mmCIF file of C-alpha atoms in Angstrom:
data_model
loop_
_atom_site.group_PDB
_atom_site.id
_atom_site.type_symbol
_atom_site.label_atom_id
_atom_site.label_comp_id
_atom_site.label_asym_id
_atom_site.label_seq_id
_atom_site.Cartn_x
_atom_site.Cartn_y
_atom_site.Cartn_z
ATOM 1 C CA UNK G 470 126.290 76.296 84.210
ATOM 2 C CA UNK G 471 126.659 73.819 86.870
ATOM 3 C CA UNK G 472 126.350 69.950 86.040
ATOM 4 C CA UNK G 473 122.867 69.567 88.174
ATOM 5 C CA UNK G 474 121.194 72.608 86.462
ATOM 6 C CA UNK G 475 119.777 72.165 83.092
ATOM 7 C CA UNK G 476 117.686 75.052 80.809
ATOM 8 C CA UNK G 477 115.671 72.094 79.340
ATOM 9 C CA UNK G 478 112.138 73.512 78.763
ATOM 10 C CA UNK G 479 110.719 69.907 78.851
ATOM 11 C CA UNK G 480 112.756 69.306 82.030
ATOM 12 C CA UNK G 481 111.102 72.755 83.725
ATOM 13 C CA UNK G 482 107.812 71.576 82.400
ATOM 14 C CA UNK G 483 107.848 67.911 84.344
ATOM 15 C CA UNK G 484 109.012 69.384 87.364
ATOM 16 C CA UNK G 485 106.480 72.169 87.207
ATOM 17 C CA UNK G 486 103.870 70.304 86.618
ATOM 18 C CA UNK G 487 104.609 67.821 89.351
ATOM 19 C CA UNK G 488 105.168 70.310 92.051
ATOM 20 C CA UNK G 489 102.458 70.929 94.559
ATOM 21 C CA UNK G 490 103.351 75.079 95.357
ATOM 22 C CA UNK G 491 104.440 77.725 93.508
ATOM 23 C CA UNK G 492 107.280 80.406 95.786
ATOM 24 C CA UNK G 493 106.552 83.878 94.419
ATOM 25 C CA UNK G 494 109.228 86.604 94.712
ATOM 26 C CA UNK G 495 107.660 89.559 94.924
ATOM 27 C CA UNK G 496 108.519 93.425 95.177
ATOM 28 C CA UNK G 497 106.851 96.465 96.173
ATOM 29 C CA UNK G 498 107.673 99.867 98.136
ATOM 30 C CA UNK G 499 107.953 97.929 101.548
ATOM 31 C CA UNK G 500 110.471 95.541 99.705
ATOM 32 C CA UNK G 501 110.679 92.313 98.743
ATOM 33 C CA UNK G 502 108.718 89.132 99.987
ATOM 34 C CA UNK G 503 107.817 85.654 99.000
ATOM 35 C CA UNK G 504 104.612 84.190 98.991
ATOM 36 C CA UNK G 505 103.417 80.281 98.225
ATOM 37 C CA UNK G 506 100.934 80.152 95.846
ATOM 38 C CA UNK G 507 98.552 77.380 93.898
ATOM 39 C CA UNK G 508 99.435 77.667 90.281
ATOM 40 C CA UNK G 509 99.099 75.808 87.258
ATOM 41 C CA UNK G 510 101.257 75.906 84.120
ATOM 42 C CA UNK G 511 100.806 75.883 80.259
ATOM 43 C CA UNK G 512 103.473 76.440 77.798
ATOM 44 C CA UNK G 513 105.583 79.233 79.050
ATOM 45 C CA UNK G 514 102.445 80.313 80.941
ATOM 46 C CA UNK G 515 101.830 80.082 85.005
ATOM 47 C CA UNK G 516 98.329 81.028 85.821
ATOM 48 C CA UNK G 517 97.757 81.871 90.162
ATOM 49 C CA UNK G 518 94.557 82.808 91.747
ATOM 50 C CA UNK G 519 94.666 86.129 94.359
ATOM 51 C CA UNK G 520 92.221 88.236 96.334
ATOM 52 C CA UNK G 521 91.629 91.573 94.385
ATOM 53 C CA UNK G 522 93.044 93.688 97.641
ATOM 54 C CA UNK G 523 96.490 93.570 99.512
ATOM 55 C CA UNK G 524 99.749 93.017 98.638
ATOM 56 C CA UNK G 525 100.529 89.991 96.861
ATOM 57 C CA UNK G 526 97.624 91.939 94.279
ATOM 58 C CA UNK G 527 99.172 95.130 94.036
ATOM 59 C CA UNK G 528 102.637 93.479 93.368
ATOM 60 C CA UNK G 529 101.208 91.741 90.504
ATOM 61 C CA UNK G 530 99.405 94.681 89.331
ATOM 62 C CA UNK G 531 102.275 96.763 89.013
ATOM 63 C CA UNK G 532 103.157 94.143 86.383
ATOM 64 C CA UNK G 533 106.875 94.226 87.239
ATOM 65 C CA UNK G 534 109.204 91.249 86.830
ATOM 66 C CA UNK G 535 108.882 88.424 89.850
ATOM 67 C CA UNK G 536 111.007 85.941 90.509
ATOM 68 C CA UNK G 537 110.083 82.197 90.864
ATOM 69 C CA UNK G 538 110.986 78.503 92.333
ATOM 70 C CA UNK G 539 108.852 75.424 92.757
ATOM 71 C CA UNK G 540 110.014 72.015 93.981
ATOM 72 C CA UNK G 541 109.214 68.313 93.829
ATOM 73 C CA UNK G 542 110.636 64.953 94.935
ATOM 74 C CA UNK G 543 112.327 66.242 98.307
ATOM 75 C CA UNK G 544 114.210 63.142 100.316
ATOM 76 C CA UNK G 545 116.563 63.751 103.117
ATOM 77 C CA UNK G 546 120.113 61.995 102.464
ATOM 78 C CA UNK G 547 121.926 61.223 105.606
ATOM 79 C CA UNK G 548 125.535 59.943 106.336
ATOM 80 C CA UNK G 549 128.497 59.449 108.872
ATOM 81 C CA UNK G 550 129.547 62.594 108.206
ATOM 82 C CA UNK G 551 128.040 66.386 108.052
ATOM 83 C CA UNK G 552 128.514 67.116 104.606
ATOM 84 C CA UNK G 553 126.965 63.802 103.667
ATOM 85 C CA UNK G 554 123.812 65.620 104.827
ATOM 86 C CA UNK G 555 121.460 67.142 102.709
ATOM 87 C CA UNK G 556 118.550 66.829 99.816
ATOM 88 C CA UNK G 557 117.803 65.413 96.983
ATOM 89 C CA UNK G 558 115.340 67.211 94.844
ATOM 90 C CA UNK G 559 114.235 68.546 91.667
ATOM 91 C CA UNK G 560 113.431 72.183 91.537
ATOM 92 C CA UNK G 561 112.578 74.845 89.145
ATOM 93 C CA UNK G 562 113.770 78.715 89.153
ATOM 94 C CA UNK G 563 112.833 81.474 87.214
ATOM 95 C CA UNK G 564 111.627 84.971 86.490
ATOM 96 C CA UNK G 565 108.326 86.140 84.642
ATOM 97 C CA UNK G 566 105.953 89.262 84.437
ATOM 98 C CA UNK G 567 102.421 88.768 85.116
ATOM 99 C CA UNK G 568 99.320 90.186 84.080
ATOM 100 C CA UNK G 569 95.342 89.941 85.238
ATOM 101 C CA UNK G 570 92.940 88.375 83.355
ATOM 102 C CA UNK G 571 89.651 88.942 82.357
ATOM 103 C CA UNK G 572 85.984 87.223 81.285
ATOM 104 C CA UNK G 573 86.901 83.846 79.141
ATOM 105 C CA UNK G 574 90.289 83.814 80.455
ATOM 106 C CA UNK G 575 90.095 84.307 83.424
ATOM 107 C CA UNK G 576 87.469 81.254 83.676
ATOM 108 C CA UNK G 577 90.035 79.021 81.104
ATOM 109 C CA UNK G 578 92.976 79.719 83.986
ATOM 110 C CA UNK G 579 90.688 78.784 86.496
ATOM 111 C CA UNK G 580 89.917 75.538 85.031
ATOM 112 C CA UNK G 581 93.623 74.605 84.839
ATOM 113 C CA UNK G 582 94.122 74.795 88.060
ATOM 114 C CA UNK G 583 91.251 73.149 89.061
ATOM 115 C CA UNK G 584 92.228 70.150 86.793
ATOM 116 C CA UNK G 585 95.596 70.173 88.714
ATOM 117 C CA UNK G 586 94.435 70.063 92.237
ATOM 118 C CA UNK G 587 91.073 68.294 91.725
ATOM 119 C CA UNK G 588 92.258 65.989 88.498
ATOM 120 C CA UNK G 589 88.828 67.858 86.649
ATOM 121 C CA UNK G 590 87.959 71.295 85.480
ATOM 122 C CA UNK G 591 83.801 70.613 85.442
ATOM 123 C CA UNK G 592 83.201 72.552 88.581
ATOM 124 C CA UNK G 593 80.573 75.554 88.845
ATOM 125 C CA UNK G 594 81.657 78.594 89.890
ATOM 126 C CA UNK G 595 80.127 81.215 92.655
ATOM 127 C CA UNK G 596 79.567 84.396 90.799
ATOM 128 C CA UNK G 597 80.198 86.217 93.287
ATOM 129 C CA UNK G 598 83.766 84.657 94.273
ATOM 130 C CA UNK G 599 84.624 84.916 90.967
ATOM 131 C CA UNK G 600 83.823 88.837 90.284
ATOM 132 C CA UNK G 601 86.130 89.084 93.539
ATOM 133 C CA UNK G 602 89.071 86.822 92.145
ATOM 134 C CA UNK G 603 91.842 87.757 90.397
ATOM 135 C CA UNK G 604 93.893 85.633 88.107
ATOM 136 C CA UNK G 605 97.119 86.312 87.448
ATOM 137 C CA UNK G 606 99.194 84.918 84.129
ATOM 138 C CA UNK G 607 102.908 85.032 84.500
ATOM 139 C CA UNK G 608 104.806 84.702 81.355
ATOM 140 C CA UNK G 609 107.717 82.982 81.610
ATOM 141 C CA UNK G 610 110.920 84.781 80.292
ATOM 142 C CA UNK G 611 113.527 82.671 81.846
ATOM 143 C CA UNK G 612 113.561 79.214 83.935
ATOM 144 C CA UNK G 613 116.115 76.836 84.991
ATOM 145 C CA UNK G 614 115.551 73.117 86.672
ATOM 146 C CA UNK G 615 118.155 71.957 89.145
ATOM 147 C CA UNK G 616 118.253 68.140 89.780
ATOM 148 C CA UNK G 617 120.010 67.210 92.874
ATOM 149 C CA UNK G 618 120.062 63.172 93.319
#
C-alpha cells in the first residue's frame, strides 16, 4: 500500500464525516456513471436520500456493489516547476452495497443527515415528500483514506 493511503477505520471516519459530498459510482444496463450525493455516515453505514424514479434509484435498487470517494481539505500547491503542481487533500475511497429503507428507519437516516447539514435533526417532515423519498443505506465493505499533504 502506498505511504499516503492508510485502511484506518478512524482515519475514513474523520474524513467522512468532514466531507461536504458523497461521489457515487454507479452501474446499470447503460453503464457506469457517477453521481454527487448528500450523505451522512454511521459506523460502517452511509445513509443518501433519492427520488423513488430514475436512475440513480434503480441502480441502488438493484442492490449491486457501488463504488465510492468523498473528499475534504482541498488546497492547491504551486511551484517553479510543473510537477511541483498539484493538491493536497484528504480523501476517502471505497465500495459498499446499498439497500432502501423503510418506516422508523428511514426517518432515523433522515435525521442524520439533517444533523450534518443543518447541525440538528428536530425538523418536521412533509408527509408527502417523505412517502416519495427514498433512503438508501450503503454498507460499507471496504474503504481506504488517502492523505496527500
Amino acid at each position: 500500500m502506498r505511504k499516503s493511503v492508510s485502511n484506518d477505520p478512524a482515519l475514513v471516519a474523520e474524513i467522512l464525516d468532514q466531507a461536504e459530498v458523497l461521489h457515487l459510482a454507479l452501474a446499470d444496463a447503460a453503464g457506469p456513471y457517477c453521481v454527487a450525493v448528500n450523505f451522512a455516515r454511521e459506523g460502517r453505514t452511509l445513509y443518501l436520500h433519492t427520488g423513488l424514479k430514475g436512475r440513480k434509484a434503480a441502480a441502488l435498487a438493484a442492490g449491486g456493489l457501488l463504488a465510492f470517494a468523498a473528499e475534504t481539505g482541498l488546497e492547491k500547491k504551486q511551484g517553479e516547476k510543473a510537477c511541483q503542481w498539484g493538491y493536497r487533500f484528504r480523501s476517502v475511497q471505497g465500495r459498499g452495497i446499498p439497500r432502501f429503507l423503510e418506516g422508523a428507519d428511514k426517518r432515523r437516516a433522515l435525521g442524520l443527515i439533517m444533523r450534518k447539514y443543518a447541525g440538528s435533526d428536530d425538523f418536521p417532515y412533509d408527509e408527502k415528500i417523505l412517502e416519495q423519498t427514498g433512503v438508501a443505506a450503503i454498507a460499507v465493505e471496504a474503504a481506504t483514506a488517502r492523505v496527500k499533504d
